[in-house]
Amino acid sequence: MKQQQTPTSEARAAGLTLRGIVKHFGPTRVLDGVDLDIRPGEFLTLVGPSGCGKSTLLRIIAGLEAQSAGSVTIGGRSVDALPPSERDVAMVFQSYALYPHMSVAANIASPLELRRLSLFERLPLLRWLSPRRPRVMREIMTEVRAMAGQLQLEGLLDRRPAQLSGGQRQRVALGRAMVRRPAAFLMDEPLSNLDAKLRVHMRTELAELHARLGATFVYVTHDQIEAMTMSDRVALMDKGRILQLGTPSELYDTPADVTVARFIGSPPINLLEVEASAGGVIRMAGLALRAPGPGRYTIGIRPEALHLGRAAPGLLAARLRRAENLGAEWLLHAETEEGAPLAIRMTAAEHAAADALIGQVLHLSASRAGVHLFGPDGRRVAVEAAVEAPA
Amino acid sequence: MTAPRQRAEARAGAAFALPAFALILALLLAPLAALLALSVTDYRLGAMAVRLVGLDNYAALFADEVFQRSLRNTFLYVAFVLPGAVFGGLGVALLVHARRRSRAFYEVAYFLPVTATLVAMATVWQFMLHPSLGPVSALLRALGFGDVDLLNDPSLALGTLALIGLWQVIGFNMVLFLAGLSAIPRDLYEAAALDGARSGPDRFLRVTWPMLGPTTMFVTITSTITAFKVFDTVVVLTRGGPLGSTETLLYVLYLEGFQYFRTGYAAAMTVVLLAFLVLLSILQARVIDRKVHYA
Ligand SMILES: Nc1ncnc2c1ncn2[C@@H]1O[C@H](COP(=O)(O)OP(=O)(O)O)[C@@H](O)[C@H]1O
Ligand SMILES: [Mg+2]
């Protein structure tokens, strides 16, 4: 997924601890007791459907929003009483939030100016009375130029944000965040205003930037692909709670909840309603699984875990509706006898060998590793030792 | 594209533009032309004969002491009103913008003078400022200023009218500034907060003031023009007095055109007034435009 690099510059990374974060907006409870430990230097992604509270959580960390209950600790220091500027975090906004009336250079210099010059030294006209201002500004501009060099913005320092492309604005926003070397970066869907191609490119750039800076990144997105490709760990949120926290592989291979299973993976996991026998046995697609007891369950089968076979008892029968050629792979869309849609993913070679025709009934077997069982409450159910499938 | 087709399209285009052009011609350009034409005649309202006098009206105008005084008074009036109109409007808007529940009340309250007819409100002011009955005069007496007659003292009358003008225009400017304030993206303030802007003045200087640039320009121009055209308070409250100290451009123009019926002379005066207004607009747009538009 992502390669580890050792940070080259001196790393400034802080761990973040969230304890029991609750947020109400009027009567609506947007965050419902969030606990999260973010390790120093890690790339942690908050992912989840729109409206689940990701931005609110990030804004609480930044200090832009006050939590209704709970506490935030950054680098071992409680920051609940600190204003945003003193939390040692920088934020990259979805809209970039660049100052439209300032040049690129002035935008990047802004955090340094605000920190190193007093209000008096920044006042129009009066600032020229300050004897130390020219020297401080020279230092700031040296740092700004170095930052611009890192981000390939050298030729653009005198432009206004309106004269830049989306990708360039994005880099200016990054520059403004990086220039003061914060211990943690907070990013709220920073790529969502870019076109698809640039987005893919920026994913790589951000991951490399993270490796180079060694700082802690807290990254918000609703795009599971971004979460999977860039993160060290992913916290999947739904309805104001964290459903699962883990590495991308953990989320994919052992989803703790049917919502997690549904959210992670593209095309999404196939979900089928199944009934366990009195002995708790579930027979599905050539597998026999032993559930903790009888009753209704939801079984999830990853598209790549389904395989075409010859007609045989116990296999899952589905009629092929549509086949998509993705080049190296094929994606088949089928429908079970009960009318549930199924996605099946296979290599081009497998597809060629199977010669599946539209309208034909497919007989599908599943491999155990891509199959997950969820109880009526949606939580993952441990499947005990699988019983032998009858021949 | 073939030449005949291009011509046909050009004709169709012209036909579509014609109604709008005809309206502009009839409503804006023709009256202006008539005004220019009148200003080089000795036309008097109701007169049977008209004679071309060339630039005589203009020559007379600049020799006319009343006109010069009115010009001076008008500029003085604008200079009194403008700073208060812009910064007062901005200040009130900033205060009102920060209110949540009471915001609607303040908006209406400050906007009332705009909706009220100034002629009607002028009678209220006349009473308020009455030297013996008015509460304002009473207040000034109580504060130890003695007997001041704000409308009849030649050194105070113009300033008093300017305050009334300010009273009327601030609410309007407040509404414009409120619209400008609402249009500032909230995340700019948040970015500033993370950058290290912690105090009100910091946020104002970094975000609010520059982002209000276009609004400020618009308010400055409209307020200048409004102040330039001061008329109703003069007619109702002072009639140009005392000692001509409140004779303004529009008031003198009105006297010439509608009291003395010297239409040609009044037309020349109107041309000068218009020229000033156009010049002011161009100047302000030129100077400020470069500094306030970001997109
Ligand atoms: N300032 C606010 N006032 C009221 N409701 C809000 C406010 N900010 C966010 N919300 C609500 O909180 C919920 C979570 O919002 P948000 O954190 O922006 O979600 P996400 O970033 O995951 O899409 C949404 O239902 C949203 O409508
Ligand atoms: Mg969001």
GROMACS .gro file of N, CA, C and O and ligand atoms in nm, chain A residues 51 54-56 94 188-189 220, ligand 2:
model
   33
   51GLY      N    1  -2.131   1.362   0.615
   51GLY     CA    2  -2.219   1.395   0.726
   51GLY      C    3  -2.195   1.311   0.851
   51GLY      O    4  -2.268   1.325   0.948
   54LYS      N    5  -1.674   1.378   1.035
   54LYS     CA    6  -1.529   1.383   1.018
   54LYS      C    7  -1.476   1.526   1.031
   54LYS      O    8  -1.383   1.552   1.107
   55SER      N    9  -1.538   1.617   0.954
   55SER     CA   10  -1.489   1.756   0.958
   55SER      C   11  -1.504   1.815   1.096
   55SER      O   12  -1.416   1.886   1.145
   56THR      N   13  -1.615   1.785   1.160
   56THR     CA   14  -1.638   1.838   1.294
   56THR      C   15  -1.528   1.792   1.389
   56THR      O   16  -1.474   1.871   1.467
   94GLN      N   17  -1.047   2.236   0.253
   94GLN     CA   18  -1.099   2.185   0.126
   94GLN      C   19  -1.102   2.295   0.020
   94GLN      O   20  -1.069   2.274  -0.095
  188ASP      N   21  -0.859   1.857   0.554
  188ASP     CA   22  -1.000   1.824   0.534
  188ASP      C   23  -1.030   1.813   0.385
  188ASP      O   24  -1.044   1.914   0.317
  189GLU      N   25  -1.037   1.695   0.335
  189GLU     CA   26  -1.065   1.667   0.195
  189GLU      C   27  -0.986   1.758   0.101
  189GLU      O   28  -1.043   1.824   0.015
  220VAL      N   29  -0.876   1.385   0.642
  220VAL     CA   30  -1.019   1.354   0.634
  220VAL      C   31  -1.058   1.335   0.488
  220VAL      O   32  -1.019   1.413   0.402
  688MG      MG   33  -1.658   1.734   0.573
   0.00000   0.00000   0.00000
